[in-house]
PDB file of C-alpha atoms in Angstrom:
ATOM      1  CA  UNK W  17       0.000   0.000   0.000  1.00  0.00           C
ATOM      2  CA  UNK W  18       1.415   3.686  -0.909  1.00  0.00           C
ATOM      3  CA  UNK W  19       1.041   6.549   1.051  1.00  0.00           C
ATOM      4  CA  UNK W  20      -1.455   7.566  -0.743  1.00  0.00           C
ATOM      5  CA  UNK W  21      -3.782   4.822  -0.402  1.00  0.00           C
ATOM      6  CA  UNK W  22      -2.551   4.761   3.376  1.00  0.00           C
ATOM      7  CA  UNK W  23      -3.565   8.364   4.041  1.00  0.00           C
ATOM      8  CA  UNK W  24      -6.874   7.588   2.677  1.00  0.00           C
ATOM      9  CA  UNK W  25      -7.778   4.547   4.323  1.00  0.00           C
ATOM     10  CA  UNK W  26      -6.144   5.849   7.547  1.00  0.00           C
ATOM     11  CA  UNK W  27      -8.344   9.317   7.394  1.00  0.00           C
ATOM     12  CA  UNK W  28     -11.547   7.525   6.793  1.00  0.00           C
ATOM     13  CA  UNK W  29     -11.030   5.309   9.350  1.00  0.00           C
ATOM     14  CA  UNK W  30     -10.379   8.188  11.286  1.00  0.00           C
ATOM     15  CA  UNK W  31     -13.839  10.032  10.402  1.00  0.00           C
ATOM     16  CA  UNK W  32     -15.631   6.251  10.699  1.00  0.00           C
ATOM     17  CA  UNK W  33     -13.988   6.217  14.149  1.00  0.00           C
ATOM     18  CA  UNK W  34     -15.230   9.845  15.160  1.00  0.00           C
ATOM     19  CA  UNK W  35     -18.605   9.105  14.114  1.00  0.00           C
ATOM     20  CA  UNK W  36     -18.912   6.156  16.530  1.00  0.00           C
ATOM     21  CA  UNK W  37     -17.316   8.337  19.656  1.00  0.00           C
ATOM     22  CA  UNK W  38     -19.547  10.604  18.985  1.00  0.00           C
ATOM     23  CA  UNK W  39     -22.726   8.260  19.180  1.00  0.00           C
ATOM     24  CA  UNK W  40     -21.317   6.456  22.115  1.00  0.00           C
ATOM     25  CA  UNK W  41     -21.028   9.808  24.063  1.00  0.00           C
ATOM     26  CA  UNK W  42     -25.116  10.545  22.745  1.00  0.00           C
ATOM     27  CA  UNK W  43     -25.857   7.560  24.723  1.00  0.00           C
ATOM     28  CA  UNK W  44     -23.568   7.892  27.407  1.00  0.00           C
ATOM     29  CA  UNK W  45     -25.733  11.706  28.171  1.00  0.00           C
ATOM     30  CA  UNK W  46     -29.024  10.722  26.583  1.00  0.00           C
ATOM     31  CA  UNK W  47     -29.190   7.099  26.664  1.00  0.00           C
ATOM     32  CA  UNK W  48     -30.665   4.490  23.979  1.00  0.00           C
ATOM     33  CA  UNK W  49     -34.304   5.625  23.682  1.00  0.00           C
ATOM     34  CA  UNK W  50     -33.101   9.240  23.460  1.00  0.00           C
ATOM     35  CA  UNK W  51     -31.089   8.574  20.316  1.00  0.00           C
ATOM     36  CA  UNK W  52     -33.253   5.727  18.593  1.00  0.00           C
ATOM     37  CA  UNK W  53     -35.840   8.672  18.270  1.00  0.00           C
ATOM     38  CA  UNK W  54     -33.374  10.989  17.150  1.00  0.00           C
ATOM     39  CA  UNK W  55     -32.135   9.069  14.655  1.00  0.00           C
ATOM     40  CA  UNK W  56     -35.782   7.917  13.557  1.00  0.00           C
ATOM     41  CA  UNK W  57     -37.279  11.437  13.485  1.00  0.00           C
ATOM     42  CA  UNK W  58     -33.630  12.683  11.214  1.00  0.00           C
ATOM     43  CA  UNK W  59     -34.250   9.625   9.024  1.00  0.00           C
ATOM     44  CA  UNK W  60     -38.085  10.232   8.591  1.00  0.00           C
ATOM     45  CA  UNK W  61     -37.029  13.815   7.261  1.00  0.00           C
ATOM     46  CA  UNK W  62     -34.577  13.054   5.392  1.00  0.00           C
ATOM     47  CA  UNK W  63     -36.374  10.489   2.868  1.00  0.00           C
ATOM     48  CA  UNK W  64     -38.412  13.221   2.430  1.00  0.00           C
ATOM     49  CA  UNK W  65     -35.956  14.954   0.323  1.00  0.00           C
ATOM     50  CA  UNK W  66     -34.153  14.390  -3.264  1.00  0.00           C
ATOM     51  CA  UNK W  67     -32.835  16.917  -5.536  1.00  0.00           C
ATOM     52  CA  UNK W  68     -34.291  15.588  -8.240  1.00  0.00           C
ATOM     53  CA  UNK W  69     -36.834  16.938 -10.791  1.00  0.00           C
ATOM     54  CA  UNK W  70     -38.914  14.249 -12.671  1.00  0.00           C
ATOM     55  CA  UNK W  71     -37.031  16.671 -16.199  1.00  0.00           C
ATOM     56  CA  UNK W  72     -33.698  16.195 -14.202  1.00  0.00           C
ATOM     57  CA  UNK W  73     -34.231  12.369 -13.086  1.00  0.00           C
ATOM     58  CA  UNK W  74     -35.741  11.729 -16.610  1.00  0.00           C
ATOM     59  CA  UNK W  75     -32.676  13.316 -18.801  1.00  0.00           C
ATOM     60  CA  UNK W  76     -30.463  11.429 -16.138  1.00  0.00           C
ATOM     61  CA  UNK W  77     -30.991   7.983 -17.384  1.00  0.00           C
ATOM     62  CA  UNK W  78     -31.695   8.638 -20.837  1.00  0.00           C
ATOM     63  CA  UNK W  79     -28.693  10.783 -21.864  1.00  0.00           C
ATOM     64  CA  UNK W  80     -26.504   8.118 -19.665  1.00  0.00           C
ATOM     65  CA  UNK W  81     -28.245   5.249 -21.640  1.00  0.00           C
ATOM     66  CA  UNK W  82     -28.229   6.863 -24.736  1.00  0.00           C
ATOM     67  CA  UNK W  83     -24.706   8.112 -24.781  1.00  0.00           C
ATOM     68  CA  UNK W  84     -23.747   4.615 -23.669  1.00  0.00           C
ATOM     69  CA  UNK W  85     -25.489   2.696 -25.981  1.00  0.00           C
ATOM     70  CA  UNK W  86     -24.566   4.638 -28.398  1.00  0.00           C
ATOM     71  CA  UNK W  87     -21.246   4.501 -28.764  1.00  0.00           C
ATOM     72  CA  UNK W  88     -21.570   0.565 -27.930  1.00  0.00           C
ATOM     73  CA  UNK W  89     -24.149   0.189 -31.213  1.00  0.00           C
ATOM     74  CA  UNK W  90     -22.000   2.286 -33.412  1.00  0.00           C
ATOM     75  CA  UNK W  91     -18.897   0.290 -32.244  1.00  0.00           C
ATOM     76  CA  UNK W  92     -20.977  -2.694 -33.215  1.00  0.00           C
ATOM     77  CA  UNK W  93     -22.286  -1.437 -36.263  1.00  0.00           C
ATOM     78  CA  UNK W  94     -18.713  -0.563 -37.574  1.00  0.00           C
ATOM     79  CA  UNK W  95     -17.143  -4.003 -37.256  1.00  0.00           C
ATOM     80  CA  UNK W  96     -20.199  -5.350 -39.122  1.00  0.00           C
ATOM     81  CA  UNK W  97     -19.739  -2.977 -42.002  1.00  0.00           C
ATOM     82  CA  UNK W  98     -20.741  -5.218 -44.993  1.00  0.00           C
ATOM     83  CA  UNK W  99     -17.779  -5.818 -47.468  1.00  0.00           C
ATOM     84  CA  UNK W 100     -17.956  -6.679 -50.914  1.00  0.00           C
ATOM     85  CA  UNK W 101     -16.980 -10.082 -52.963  1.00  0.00           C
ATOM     86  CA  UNK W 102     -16.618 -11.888 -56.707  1.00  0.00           C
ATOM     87  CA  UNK W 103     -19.451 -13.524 -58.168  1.00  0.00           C
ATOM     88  CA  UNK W 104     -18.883 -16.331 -59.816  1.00  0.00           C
ATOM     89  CA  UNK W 105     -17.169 -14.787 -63.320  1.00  0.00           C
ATOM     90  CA  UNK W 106     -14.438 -13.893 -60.202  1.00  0.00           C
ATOM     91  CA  UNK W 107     -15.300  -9.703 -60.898  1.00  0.00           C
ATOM     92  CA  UNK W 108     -15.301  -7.685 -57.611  1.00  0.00           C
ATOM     93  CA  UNK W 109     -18.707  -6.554 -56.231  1.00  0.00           C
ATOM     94  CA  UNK W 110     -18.969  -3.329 -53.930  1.00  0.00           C
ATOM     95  CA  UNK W 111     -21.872  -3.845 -51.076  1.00  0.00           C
ATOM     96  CA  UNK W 112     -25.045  -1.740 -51.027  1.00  0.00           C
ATOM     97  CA  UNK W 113     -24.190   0.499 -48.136  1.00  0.00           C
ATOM     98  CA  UNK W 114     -27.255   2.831 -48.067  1.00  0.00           C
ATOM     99  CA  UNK W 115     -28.624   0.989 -44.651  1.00  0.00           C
ATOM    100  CA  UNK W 116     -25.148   1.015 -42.698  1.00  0.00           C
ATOM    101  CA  UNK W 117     -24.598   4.590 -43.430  1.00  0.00           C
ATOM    102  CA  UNK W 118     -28.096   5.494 -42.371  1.00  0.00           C
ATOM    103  CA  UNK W 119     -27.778   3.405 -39.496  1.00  0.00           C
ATOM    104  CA  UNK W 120     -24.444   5.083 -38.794  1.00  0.00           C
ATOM    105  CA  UNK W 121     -25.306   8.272 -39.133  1.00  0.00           C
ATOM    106  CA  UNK W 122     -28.229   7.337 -36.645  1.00  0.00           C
ATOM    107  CA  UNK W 123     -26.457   5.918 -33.902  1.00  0.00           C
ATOM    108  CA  UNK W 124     -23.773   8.860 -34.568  1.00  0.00           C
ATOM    109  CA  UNK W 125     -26.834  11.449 -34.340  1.00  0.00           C
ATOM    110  CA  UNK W 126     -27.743  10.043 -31.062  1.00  0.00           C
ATOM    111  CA  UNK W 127     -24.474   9.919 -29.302  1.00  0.00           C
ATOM    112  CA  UNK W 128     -23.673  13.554 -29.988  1.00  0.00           C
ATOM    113  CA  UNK W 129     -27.195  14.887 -28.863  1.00  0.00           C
ATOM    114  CA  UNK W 130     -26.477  12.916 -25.478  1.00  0.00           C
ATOM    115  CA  UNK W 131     -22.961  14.203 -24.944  1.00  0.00           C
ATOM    116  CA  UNK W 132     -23.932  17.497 -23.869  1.00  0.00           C
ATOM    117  CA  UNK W 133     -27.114  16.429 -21.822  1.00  0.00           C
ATOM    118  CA  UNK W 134     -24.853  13.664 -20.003  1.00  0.00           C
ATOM    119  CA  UNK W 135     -22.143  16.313 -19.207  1.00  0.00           C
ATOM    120  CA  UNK W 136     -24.973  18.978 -18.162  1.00  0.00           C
ATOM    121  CA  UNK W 137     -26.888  16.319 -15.691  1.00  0.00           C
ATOM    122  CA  UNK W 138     -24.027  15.038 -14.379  1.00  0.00           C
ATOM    123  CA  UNK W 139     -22.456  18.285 -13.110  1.00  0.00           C
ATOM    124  CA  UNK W 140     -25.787  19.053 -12.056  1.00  0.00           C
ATOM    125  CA  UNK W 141     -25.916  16.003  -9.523  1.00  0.00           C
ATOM    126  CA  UNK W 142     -22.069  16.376  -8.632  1.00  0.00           C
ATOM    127  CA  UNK W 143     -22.903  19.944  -7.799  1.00  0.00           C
ATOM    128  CA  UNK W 144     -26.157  19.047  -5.503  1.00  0.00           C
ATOM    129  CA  UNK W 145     -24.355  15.932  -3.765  1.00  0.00           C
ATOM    130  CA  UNK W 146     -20.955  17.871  -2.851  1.00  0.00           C
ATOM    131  CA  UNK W 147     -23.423  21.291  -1.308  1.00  0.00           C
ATOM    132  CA  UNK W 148     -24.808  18.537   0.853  1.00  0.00           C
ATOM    133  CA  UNK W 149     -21.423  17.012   1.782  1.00  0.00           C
ATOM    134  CA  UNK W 150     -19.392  19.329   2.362  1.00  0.00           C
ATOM    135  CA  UNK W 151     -21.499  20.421   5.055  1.00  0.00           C
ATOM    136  CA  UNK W 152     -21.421  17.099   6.870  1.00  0.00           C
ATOM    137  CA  UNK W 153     -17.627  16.584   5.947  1.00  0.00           C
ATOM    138  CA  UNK W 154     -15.797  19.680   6.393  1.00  0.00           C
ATOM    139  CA  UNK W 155     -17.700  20.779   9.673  1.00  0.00           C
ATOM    140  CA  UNK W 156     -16.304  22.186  12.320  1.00  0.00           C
ATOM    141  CA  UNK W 157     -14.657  19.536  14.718  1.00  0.00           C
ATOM    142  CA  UNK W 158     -14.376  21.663  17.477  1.00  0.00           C
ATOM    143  CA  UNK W 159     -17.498  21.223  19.413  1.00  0.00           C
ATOM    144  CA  UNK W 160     -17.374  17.149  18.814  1.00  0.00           C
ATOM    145  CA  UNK W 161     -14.100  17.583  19.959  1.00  0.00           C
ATOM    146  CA  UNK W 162     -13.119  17.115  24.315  1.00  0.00           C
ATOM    147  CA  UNK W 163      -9.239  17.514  23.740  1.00  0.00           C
ATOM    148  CA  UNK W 164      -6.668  19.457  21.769  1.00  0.00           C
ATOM    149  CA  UNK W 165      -5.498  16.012  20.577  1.00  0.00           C
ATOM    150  CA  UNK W 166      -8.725  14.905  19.381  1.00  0.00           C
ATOM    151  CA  UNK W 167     -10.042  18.166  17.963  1.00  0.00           C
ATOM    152  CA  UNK W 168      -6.099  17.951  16.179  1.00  0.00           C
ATOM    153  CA  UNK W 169      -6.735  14.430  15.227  1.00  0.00           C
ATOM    154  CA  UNK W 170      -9.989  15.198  13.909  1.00  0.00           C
ATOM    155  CA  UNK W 171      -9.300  18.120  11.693  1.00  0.00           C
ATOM    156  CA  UNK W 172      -5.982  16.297   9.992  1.00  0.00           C
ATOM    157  CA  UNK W 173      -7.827  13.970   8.526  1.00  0.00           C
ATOM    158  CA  UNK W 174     -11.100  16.268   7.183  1.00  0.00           C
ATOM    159  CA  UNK W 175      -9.214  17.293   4.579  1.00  0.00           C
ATOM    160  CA  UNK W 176      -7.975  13.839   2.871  1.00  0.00           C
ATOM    161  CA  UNK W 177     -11.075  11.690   3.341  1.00  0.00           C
ATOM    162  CA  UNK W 178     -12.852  14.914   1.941  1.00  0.00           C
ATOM    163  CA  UNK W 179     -10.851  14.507  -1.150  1.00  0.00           C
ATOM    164  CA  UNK W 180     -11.754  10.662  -1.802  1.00  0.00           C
ATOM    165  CA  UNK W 181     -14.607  11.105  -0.699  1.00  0.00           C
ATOM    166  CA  UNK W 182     -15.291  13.837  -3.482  1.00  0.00           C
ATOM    167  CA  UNK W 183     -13.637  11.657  -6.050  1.00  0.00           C
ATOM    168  CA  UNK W 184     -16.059   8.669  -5.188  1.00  0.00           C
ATOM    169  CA  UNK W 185     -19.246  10.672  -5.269  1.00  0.00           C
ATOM    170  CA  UNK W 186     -17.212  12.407  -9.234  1.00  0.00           C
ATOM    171  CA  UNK W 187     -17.450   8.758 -10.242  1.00  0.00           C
ATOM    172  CA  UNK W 188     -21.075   8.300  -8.850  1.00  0.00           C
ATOM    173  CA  UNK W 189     -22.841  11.271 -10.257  1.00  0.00           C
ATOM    174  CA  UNK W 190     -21.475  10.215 -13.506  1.00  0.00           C
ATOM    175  CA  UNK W 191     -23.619   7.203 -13.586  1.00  0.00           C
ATOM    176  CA  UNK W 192     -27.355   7.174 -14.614  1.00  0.00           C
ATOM    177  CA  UNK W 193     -28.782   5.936 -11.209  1.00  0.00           C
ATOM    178  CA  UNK W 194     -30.829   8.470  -9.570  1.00  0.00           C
ATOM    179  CA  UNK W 195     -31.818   6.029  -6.705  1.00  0.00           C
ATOM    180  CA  UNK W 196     -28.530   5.914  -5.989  1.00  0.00           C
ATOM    181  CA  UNK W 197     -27.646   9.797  -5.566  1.00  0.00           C
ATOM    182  CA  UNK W 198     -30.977  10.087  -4.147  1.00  0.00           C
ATOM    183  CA  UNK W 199     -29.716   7.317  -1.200  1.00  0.00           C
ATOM    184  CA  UNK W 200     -26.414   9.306  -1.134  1.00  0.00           C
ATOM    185  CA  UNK W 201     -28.427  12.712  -0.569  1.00  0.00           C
ATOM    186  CA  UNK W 202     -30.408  11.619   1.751  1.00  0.00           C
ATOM    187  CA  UNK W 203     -27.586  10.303   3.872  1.00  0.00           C
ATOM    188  CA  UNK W 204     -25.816  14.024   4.085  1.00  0.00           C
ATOM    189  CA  UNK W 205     -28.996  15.290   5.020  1.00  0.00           C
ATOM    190  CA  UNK W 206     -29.699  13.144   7.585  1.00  0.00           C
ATOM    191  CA  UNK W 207     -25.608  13.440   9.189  1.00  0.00           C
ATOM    192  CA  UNK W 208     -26.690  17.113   9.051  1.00  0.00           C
ATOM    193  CA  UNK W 209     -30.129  16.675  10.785  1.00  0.00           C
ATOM    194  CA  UNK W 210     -28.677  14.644  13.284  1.00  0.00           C
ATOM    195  CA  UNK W 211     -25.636  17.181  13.903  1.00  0.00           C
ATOM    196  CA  UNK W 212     -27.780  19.983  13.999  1.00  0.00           C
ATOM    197  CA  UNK W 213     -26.465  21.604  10.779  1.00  0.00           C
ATOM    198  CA  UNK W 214     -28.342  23.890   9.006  1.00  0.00           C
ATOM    199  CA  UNK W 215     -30.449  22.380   5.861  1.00  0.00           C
ATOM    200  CA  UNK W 216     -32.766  25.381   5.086  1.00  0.00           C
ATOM    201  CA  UNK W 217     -31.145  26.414   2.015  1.00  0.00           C
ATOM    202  CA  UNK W 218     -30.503  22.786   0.352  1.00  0.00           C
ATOM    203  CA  UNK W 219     -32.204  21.870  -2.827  1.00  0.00           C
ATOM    204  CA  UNK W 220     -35.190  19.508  -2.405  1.00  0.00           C
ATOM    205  CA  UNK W 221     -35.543  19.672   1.435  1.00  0.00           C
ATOM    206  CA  UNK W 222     -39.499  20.873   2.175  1.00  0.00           C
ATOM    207  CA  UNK W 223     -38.342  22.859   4.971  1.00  0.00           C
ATOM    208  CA  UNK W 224     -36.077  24.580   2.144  1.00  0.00           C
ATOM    209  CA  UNK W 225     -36.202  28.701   3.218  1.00  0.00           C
ATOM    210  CA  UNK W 226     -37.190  31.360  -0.271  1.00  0.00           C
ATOM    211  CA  UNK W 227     -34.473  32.807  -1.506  1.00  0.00           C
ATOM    212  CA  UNK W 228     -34.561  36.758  -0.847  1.00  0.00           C
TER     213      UNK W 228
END
């Protein structure tokens, strides 16, 4: 394992680790039943939200399949380009290749219109996950926090796991799965319900405050 790798692992484990302290010491002050409602109330709200539009979830998938499929079709479609042969006096035939360049043209139509509306929905998601992260993520550690050491400890290792982190959820919002970003959305809002961070001003939360 590199350093690299090793900082990452090490700083999430670090962040996984501070999570748990920090639910222990709910229990410790508030016991079970205190934070089993806690965490079912945050929960409850937070399914209530998703960022998504039924436009926005609907160009998700279709520009992602479409783009996808096709660049796998016209890869297809290119290897089976018909070639010619001799008839039987041994004189070179060229193939009829009205249908493969329509089809071509087609496919080739299709992937270019979904370029842009793959690119544009999946910086929109990216855009919508990381708000929502980056308030649970790069927090402030210090009220958590009941030492220098830890609060030291704490704040070290925001700033790596925030950067895999952010390269995970890149790879994710480039995928056509709205469920999945949804689940992923509704997770920040919940660590921010739970922590007491504000939400008013997220996309797709019914609590959401006008803008002024």
């Amino acid at each position: 394992m590199d350093v690299f790798s090793a900082a990452g692992w090490g700083s999430a484990g670090v962040q996984w680790g501070a999570g748990l302290v920090d639910e222990w010491r709910d229990r410790q002050e508030h016991g079970d039943a205190w934070v089993e409602r806690k965490v079912a109330r945050c929960r409850g709200y937070a399914n209530q939200c998703t960022f998504y539009s039924r436009v926005h979830r609907t160009l998700t998938v279709t520009s992602g399949v479409g783009l996808a499929g096709g660049f796998v079709a016209l890869f297809i479609t290119m290897l089976a380009k018909p070639s010619g042969d001799y008839d039987e006096h041994y004189n070179w035939i060229e193939p009829d290749l009205t249908v493969h360049n329509v089809l071509v043209a087609v496919l080739y139509t299709v992937t270019l219109v979904s370029l842009p509306l793959y690119l544009a929905t999946a910086i929109r998601t990216f855009t919508r996950l990381m708000r929502a992260w980056n308030r649970v993520e790069l927090t402030s550690q210090l009220p958590k926090s009941h030492s220098g050491l830890e609060y030291a400890t704490r704040t070290m290792s925001q700033p790596v796991y925030w950067m895999f982190t952010t390269m995970g959820r890149a790879v994710l919002s480039a995928l056509p799965a709205p469920q999945w970003h949804t689940r992923l959305y509704r997770e920040a809002i919940y660590c921010c319900l739970y922590r007491g961070i504000d939400t008013g001003d997220l996309p797709g939360t019914p609590w959401r405050r006008p803008h002024r």
